[in-house]
Short mmCIF file of N, CA and C in Angstrom, two decimals:
data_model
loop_
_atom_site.label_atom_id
_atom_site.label_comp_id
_atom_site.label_asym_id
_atom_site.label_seq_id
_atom_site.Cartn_x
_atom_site.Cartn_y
_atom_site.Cartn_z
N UNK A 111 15.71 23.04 6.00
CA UNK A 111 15.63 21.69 6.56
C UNK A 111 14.56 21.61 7.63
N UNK A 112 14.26 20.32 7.66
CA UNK A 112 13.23 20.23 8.81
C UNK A 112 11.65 20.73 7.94
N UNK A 113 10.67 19.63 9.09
CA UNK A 113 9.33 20.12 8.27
C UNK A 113 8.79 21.26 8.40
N UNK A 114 8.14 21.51 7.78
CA UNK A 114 7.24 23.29 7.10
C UNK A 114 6.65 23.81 8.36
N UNK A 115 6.91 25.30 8.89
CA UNK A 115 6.28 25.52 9.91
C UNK A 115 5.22 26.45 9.76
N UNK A 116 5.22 27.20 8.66
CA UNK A 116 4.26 28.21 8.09
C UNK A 116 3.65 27.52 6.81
N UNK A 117 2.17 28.46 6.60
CA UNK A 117 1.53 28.12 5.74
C UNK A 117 2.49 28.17 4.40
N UNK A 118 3.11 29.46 4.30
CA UNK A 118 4.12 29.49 3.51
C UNK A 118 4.96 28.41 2.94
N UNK A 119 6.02 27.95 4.18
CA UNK A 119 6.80 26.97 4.03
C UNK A 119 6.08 25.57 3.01
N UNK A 120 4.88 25.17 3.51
CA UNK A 120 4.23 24.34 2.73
C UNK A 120 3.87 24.44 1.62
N UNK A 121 3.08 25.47 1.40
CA UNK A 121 3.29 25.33 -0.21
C UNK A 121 4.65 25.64 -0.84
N UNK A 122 5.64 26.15 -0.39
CA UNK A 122 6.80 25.60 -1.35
C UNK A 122 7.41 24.61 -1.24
N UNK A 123 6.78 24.00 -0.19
CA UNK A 123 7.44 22.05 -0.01
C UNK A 123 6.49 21.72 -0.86
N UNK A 124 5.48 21.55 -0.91
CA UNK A 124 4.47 21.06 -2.07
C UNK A 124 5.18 21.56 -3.35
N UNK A 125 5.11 22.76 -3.89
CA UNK A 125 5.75 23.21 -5.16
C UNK A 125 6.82 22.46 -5.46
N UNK A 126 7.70 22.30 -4.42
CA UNK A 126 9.24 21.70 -4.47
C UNK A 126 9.31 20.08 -4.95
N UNK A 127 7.79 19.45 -4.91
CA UNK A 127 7.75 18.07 -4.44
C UNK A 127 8.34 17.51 -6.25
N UNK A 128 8.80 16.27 -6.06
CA UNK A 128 9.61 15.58 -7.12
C UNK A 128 8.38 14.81 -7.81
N UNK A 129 7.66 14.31 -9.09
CA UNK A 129 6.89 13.77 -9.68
C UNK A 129 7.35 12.26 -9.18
N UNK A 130 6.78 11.92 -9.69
CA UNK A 130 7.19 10.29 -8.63
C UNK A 130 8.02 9.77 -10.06
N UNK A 131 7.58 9.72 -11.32
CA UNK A 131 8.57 9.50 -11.85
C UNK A 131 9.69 9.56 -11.57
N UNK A 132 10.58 10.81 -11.11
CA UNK A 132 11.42 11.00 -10.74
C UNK A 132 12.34 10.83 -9.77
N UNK A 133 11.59 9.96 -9.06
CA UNK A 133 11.94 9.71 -7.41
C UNK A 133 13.49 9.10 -7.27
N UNK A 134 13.26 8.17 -8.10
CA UNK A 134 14.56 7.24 -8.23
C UNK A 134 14.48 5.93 -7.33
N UNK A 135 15.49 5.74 -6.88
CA UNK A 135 15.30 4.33 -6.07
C UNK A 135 16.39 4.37 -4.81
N UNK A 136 16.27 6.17 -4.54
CA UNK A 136 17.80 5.86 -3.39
C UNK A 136 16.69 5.66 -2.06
N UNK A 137 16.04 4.91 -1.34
CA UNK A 137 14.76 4.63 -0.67
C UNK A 137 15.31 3.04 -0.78
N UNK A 138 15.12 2.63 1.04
CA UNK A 138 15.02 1.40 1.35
C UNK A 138 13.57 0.99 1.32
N UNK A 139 12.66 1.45 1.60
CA UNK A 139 10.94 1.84 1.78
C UNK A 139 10.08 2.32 1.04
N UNK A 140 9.02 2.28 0.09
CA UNK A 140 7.93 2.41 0.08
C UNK A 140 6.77 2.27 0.92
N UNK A 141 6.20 3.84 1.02
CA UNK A 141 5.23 3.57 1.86
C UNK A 141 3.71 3.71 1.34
N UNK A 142 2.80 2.57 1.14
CA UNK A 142 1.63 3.89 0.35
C UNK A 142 0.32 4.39 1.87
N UNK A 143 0.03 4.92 1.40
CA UNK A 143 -1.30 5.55 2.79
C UNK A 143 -2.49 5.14 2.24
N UNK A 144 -3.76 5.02 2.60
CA UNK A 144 -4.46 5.19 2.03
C UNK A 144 -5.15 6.14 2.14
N UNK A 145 -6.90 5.66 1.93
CA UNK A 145 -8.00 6.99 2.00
C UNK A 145 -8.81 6.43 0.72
N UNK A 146 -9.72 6.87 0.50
CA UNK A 146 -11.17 6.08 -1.04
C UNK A 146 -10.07 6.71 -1.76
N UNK A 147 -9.76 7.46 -2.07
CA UNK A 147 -9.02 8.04 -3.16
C UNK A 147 -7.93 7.82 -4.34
N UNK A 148 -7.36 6.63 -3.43
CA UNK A 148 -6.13 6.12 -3.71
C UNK A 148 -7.18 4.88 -4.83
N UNK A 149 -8.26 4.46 -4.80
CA UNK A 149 -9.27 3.80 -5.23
C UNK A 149 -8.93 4.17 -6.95
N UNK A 150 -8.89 5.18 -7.03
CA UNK A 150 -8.99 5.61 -8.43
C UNK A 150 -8.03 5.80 -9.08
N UNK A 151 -7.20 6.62 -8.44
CA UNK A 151 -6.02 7.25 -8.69
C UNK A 151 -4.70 6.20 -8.88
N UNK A 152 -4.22 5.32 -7.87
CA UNK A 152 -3.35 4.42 -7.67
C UNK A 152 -3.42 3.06 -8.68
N UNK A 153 -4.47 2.38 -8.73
CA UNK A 153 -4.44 1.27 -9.89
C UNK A 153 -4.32 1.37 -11.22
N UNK A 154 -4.39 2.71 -11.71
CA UNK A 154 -4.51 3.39 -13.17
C UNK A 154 -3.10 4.02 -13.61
N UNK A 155 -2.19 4.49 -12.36
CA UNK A 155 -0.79 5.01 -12.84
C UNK A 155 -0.12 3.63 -12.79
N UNK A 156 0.77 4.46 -14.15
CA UNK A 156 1.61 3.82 -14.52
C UNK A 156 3.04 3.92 -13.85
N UNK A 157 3.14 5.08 -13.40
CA UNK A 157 4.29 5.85 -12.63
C UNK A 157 4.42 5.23 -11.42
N UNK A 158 2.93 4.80 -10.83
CA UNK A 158 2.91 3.77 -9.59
C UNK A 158 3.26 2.51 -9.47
N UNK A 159 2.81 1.68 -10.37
CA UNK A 159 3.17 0.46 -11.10
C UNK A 159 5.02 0.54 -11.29
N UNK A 160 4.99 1.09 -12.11
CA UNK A 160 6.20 1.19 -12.34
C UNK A 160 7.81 1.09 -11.38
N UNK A 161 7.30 2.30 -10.73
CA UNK A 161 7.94 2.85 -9.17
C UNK A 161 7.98 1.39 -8.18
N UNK A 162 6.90 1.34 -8.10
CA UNK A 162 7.06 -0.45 -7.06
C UNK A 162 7.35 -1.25 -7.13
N UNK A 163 7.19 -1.71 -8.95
CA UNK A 163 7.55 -2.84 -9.41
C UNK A 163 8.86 -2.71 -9.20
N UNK A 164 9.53 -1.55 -9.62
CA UNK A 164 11.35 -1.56 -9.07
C UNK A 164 11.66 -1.20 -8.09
N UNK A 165 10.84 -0.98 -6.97
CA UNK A 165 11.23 -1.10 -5.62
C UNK A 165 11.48 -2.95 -5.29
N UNK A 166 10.44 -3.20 -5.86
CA UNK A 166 9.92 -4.60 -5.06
C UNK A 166 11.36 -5.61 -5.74
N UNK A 167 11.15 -5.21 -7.00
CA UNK A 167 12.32 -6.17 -7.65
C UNK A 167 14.03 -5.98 -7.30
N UNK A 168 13.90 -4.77 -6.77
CA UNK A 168 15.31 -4.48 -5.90
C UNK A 168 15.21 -4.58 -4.46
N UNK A 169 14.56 -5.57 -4.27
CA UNK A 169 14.13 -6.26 -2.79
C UNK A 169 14.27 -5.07 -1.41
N UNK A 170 13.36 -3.81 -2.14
CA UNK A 170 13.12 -3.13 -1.62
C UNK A 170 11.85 -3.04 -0.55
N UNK A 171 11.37 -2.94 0.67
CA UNK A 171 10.30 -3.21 1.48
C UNK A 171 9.12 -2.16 0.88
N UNK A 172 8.28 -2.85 0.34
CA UNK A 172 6.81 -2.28 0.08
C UNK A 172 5.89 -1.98 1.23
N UNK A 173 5.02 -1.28 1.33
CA UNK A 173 4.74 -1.22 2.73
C UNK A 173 3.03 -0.43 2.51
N UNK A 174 1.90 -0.80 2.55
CA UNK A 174 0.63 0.22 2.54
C UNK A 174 -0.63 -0.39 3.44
N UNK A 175 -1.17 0.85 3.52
CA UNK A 175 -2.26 0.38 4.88
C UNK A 175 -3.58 1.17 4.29
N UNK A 176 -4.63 0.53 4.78
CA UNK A 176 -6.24 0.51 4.21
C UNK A 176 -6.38 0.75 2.89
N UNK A 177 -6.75 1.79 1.82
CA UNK A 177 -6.96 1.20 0.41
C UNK A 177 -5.65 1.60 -0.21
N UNK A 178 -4.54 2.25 0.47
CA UNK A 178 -2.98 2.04 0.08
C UNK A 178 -2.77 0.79 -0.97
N UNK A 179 -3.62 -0.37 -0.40
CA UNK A 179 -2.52 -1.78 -0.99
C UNK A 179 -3.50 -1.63 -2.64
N UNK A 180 -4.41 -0.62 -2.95
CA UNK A 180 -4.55 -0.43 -4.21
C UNK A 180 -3.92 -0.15 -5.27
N UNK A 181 -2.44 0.56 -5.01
CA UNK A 181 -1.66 1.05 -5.84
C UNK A 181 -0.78 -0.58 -6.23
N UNK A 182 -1.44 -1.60 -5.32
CA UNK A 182 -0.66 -3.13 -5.70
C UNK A 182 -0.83 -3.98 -6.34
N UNK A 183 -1.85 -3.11 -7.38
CA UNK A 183 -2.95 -4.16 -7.81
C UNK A 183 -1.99 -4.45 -9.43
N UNK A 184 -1.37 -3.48 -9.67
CA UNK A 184 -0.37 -3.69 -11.31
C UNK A 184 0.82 -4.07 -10.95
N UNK A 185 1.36 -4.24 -9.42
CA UNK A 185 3.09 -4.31 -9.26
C UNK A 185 3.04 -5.25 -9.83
N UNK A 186 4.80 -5.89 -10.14
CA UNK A 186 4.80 -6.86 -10.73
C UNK A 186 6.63 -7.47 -10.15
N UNK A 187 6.11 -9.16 -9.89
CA UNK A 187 7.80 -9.47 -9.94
C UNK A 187 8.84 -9.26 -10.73
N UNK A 188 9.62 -10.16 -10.23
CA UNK A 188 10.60 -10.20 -11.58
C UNK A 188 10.32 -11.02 -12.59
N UNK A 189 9.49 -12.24 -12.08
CA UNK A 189 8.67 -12.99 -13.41
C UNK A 189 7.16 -12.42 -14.17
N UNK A 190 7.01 -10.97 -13.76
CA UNK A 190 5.92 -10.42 -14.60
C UNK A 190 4.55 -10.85 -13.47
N UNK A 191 4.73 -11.82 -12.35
CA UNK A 191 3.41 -11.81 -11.72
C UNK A 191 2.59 -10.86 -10.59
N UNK A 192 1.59 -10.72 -10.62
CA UNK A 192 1.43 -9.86 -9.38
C UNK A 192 1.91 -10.16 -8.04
N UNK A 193 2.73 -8.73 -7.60
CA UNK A 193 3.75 -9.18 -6.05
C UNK A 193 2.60 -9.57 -4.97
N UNK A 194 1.14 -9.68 -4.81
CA UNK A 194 0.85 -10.28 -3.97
C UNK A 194 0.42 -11.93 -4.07
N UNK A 195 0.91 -12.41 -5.58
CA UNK A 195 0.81 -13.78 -5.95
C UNK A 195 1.60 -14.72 -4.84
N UNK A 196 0.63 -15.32 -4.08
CA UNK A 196 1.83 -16.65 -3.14
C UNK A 196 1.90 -15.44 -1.93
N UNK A 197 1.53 -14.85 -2.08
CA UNK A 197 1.80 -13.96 -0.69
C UNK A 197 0.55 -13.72 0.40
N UNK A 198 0.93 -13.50 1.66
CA UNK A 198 -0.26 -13.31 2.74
C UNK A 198 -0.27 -11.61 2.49
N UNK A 199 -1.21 -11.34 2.52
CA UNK A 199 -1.60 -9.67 2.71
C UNK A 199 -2.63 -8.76 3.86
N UNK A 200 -2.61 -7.94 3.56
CA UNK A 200 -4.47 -7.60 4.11
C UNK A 200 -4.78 -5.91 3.20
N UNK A 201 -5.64 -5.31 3.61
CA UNK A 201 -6.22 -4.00 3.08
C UNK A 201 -7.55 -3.85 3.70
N UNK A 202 -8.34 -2.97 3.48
CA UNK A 202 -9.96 -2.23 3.51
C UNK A 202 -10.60 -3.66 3.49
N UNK A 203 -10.99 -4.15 4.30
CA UNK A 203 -11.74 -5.29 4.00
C UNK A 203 -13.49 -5.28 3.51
N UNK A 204 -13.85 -6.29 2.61
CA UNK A 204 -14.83 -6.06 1.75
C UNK A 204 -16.09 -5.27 2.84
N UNK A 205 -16.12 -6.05 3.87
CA UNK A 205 -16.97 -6.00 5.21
C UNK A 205 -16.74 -4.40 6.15
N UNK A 206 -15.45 -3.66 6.13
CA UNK A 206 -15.36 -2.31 6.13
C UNK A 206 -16.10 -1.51 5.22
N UNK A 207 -15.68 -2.22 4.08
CA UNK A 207 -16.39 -1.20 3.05
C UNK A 207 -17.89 -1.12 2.73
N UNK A 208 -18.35 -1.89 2.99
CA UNK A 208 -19.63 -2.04 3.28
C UNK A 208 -20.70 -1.32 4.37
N UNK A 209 -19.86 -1.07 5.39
CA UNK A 209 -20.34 -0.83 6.54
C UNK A 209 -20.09 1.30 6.55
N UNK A 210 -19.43 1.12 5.64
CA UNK A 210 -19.27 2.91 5.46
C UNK A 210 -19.97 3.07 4.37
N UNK A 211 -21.04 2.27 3.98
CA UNK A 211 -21.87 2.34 2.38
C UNK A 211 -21.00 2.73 1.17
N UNK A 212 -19.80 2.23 1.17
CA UNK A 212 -19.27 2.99 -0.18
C UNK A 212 -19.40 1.79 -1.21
N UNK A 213 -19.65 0.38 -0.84
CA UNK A 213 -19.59 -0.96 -1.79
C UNK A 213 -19.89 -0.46 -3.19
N UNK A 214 -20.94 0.35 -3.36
CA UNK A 214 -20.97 0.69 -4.87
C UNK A 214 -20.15 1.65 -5.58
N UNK A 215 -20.08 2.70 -4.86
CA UNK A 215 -19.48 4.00 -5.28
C UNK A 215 -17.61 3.42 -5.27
N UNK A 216 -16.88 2.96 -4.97
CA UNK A 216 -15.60 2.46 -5.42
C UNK A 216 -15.79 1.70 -6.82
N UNK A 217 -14.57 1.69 -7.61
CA UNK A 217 -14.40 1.44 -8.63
C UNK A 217 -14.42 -0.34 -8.21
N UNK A 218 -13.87 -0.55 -7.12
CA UNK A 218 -14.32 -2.57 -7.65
C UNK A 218 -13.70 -2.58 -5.49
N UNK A 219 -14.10 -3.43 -5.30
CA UNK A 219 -13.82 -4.17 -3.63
C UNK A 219 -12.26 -4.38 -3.57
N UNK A 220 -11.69 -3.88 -2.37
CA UNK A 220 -10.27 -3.71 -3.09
C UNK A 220 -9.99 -5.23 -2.08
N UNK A 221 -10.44 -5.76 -1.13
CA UNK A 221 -10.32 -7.29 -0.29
C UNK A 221 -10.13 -8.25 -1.69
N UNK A 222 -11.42 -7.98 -2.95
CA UNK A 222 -11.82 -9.23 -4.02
C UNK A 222 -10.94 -8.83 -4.97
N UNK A 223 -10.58 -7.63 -5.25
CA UNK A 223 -9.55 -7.20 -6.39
C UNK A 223 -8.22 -8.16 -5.89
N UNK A 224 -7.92 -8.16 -4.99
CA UNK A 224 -6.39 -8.92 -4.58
C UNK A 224 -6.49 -9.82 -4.04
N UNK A 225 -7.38 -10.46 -3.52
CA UNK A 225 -7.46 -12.40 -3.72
C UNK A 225 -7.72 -12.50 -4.98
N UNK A 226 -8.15 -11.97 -5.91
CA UNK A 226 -8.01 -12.32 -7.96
C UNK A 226 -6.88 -12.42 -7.96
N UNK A 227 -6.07 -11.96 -7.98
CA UNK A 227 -4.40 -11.50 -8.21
C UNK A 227 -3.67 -12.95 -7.46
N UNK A 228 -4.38 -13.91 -6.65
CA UNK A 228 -3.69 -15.04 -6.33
C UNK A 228 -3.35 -14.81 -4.92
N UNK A 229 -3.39 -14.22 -3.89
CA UNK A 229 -2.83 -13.83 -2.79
C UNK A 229 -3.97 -14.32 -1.88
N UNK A 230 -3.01 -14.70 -0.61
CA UNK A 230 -3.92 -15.04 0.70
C UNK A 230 -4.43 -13.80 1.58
N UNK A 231 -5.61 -13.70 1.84
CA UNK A 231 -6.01 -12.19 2.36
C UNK A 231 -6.49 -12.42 3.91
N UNK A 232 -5.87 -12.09 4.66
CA UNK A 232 -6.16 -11.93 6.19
C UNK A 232 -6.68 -11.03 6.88
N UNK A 233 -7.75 -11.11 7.86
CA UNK A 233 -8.23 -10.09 8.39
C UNK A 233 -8.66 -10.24 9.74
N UNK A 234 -8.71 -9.32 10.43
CA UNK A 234 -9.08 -9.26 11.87
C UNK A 234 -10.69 -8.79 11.62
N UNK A 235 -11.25 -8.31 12.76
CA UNK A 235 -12.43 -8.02 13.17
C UNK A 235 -12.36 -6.75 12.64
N UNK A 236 -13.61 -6.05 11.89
CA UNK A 236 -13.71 -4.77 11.81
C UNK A 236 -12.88 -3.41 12.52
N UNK A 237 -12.32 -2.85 11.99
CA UNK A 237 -11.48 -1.61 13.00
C UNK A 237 -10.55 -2.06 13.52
N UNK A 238 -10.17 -3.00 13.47
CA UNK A 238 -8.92 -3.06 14.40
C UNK A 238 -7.95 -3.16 13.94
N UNK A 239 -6.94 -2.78 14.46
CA UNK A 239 -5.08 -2.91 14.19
C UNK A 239 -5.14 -4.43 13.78
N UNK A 240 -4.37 -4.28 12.34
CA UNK A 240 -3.84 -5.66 11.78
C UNK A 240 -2.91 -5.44 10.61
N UNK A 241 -1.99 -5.97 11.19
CA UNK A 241 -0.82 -5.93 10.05
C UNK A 241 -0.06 -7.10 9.70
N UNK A 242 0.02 -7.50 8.59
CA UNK A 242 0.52 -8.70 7.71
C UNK A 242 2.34 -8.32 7.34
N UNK A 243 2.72 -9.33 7.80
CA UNK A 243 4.40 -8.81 6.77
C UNK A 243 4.95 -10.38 6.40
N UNK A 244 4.76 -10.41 4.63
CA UNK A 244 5.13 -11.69 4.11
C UNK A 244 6.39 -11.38 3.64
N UNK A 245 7.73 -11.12 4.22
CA UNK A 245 8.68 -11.00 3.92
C UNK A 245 8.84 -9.42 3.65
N UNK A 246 9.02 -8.94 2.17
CA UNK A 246 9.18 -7.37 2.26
C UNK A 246 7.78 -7.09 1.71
N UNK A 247 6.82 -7.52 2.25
CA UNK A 247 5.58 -7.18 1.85
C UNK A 247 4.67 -6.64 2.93
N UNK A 248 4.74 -5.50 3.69
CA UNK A 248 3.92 -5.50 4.30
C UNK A 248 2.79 -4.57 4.45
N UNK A 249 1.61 -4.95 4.86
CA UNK A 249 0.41 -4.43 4.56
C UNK A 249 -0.82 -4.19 6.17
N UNK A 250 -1.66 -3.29 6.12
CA UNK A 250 -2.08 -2.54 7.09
C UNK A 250 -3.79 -2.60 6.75
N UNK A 251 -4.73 -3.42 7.59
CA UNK A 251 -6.39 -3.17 6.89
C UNK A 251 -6.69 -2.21 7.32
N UNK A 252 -6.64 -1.35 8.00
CA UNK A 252 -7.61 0.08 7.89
C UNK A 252 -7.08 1.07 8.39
N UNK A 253 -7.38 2.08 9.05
CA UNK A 253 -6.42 3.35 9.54
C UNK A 253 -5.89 2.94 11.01
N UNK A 254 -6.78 2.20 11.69
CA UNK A 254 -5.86 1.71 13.13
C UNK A 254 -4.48 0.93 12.63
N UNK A 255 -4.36 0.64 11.79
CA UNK A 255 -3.29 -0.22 11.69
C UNK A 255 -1.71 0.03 11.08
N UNK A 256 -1.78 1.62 10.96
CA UNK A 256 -1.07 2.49 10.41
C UNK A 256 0.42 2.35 11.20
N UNK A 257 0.36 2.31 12.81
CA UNK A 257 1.35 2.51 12.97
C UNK A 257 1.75 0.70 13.28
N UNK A 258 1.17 -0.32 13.35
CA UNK A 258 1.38 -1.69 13.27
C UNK A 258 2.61 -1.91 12.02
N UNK A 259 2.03 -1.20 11.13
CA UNK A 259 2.31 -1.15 9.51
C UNK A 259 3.65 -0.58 10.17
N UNK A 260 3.83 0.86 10.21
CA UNK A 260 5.11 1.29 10.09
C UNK A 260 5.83 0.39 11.15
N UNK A 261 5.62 -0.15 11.89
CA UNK A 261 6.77 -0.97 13.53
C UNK A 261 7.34 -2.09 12.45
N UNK A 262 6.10 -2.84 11.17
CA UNK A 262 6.65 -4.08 10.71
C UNK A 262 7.47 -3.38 9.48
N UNK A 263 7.34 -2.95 9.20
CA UNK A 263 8.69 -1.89 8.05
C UNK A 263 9.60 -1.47 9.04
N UNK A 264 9.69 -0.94 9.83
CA UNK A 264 11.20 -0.61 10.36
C UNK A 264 11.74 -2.29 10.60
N UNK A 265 10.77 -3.22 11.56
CA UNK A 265 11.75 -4.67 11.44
C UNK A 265 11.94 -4.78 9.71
N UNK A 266 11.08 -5.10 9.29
CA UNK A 266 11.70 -6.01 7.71
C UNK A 266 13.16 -4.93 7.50
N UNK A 267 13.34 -3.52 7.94
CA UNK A 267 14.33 -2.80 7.27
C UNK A 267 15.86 -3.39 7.72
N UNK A 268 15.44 -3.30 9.58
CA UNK A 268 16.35 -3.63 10.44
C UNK A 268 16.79 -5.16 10.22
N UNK A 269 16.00 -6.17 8.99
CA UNK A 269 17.01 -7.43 8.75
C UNK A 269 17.34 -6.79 7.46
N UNK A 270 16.94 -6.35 6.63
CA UNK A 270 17.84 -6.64 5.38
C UNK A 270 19.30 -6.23 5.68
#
């Protein structure tokens, strides 16, 4: 019990780790993180999609910060629409991404990918802490905003 204190310990917490398939749904929370990475990886699983869509539809709190809200791009309601349809959000804004030269090298602008999807997209000034929570939706634009993100997930937890 308790987290890994040796190099050791970690890789058999890693070894030990559950496929996300498998996760189940005993979790009040989803959290995603980001990083470019999640760019590729997150909009293409199905296991991700999947996993959230039945978090979200068991009015479970979704929760991701800077290109995190990529893995949001397939969730889906209970009427089949994308969960940021009708909803306020935020993420990596187009104008971040730009400014770290990656605009080309990402697979598509993850700000324009999710205003497509129907959603209102909010943003502060470059770098700074900003966090959106449209009910159990809440979302984080860049790495300052990480722990904004987690304060508005513990409230959305502390009403349900």
């Amino acid at each position: 019990p308790g987290a890994p204190r040796t190099l050791a310990e970690l890789l058999a917490a890693v070894k030990a780790s559950k496929k996300l398939a498998d996760v189940g749904t005993a979790y009040d929370a989803v959290f995603v993180a980001g990083g470019h990475g999640t760019m590729w990886d997150l909009p293409v699983s199905a296991d991700v999609a999947t996993v959230l869509s039945k978090a979200w539809q068991q009015h479970k709190v979704v929760a991701a910060v800077c290109h995190g809200p990529a893995a949001l791009v397939n969730v889906k309601d209970e009427k089949g629409q994308p969960i940021v349809k009708g909803r306020r959000f935020t993420a990596f804004t187009n104008e971040e991404e730009a400014a770290v030269g990656l605009t080309k090298i990402v697979p598509f602008l993850l700000e324009s990918r999710l205003v497509e999807l129907g959603g209102t997209f909010e943003r502060a000034p470059m770098w700074q802490s900003h966090a959106v929570r449209d009910g159990k939706l809440v979302t984080g634009q860049n790495p300052a905003s990480s722990r904004a993100v987690a304060e508005q997930v513990l409230t959305a937890l502390r009403e349900k």
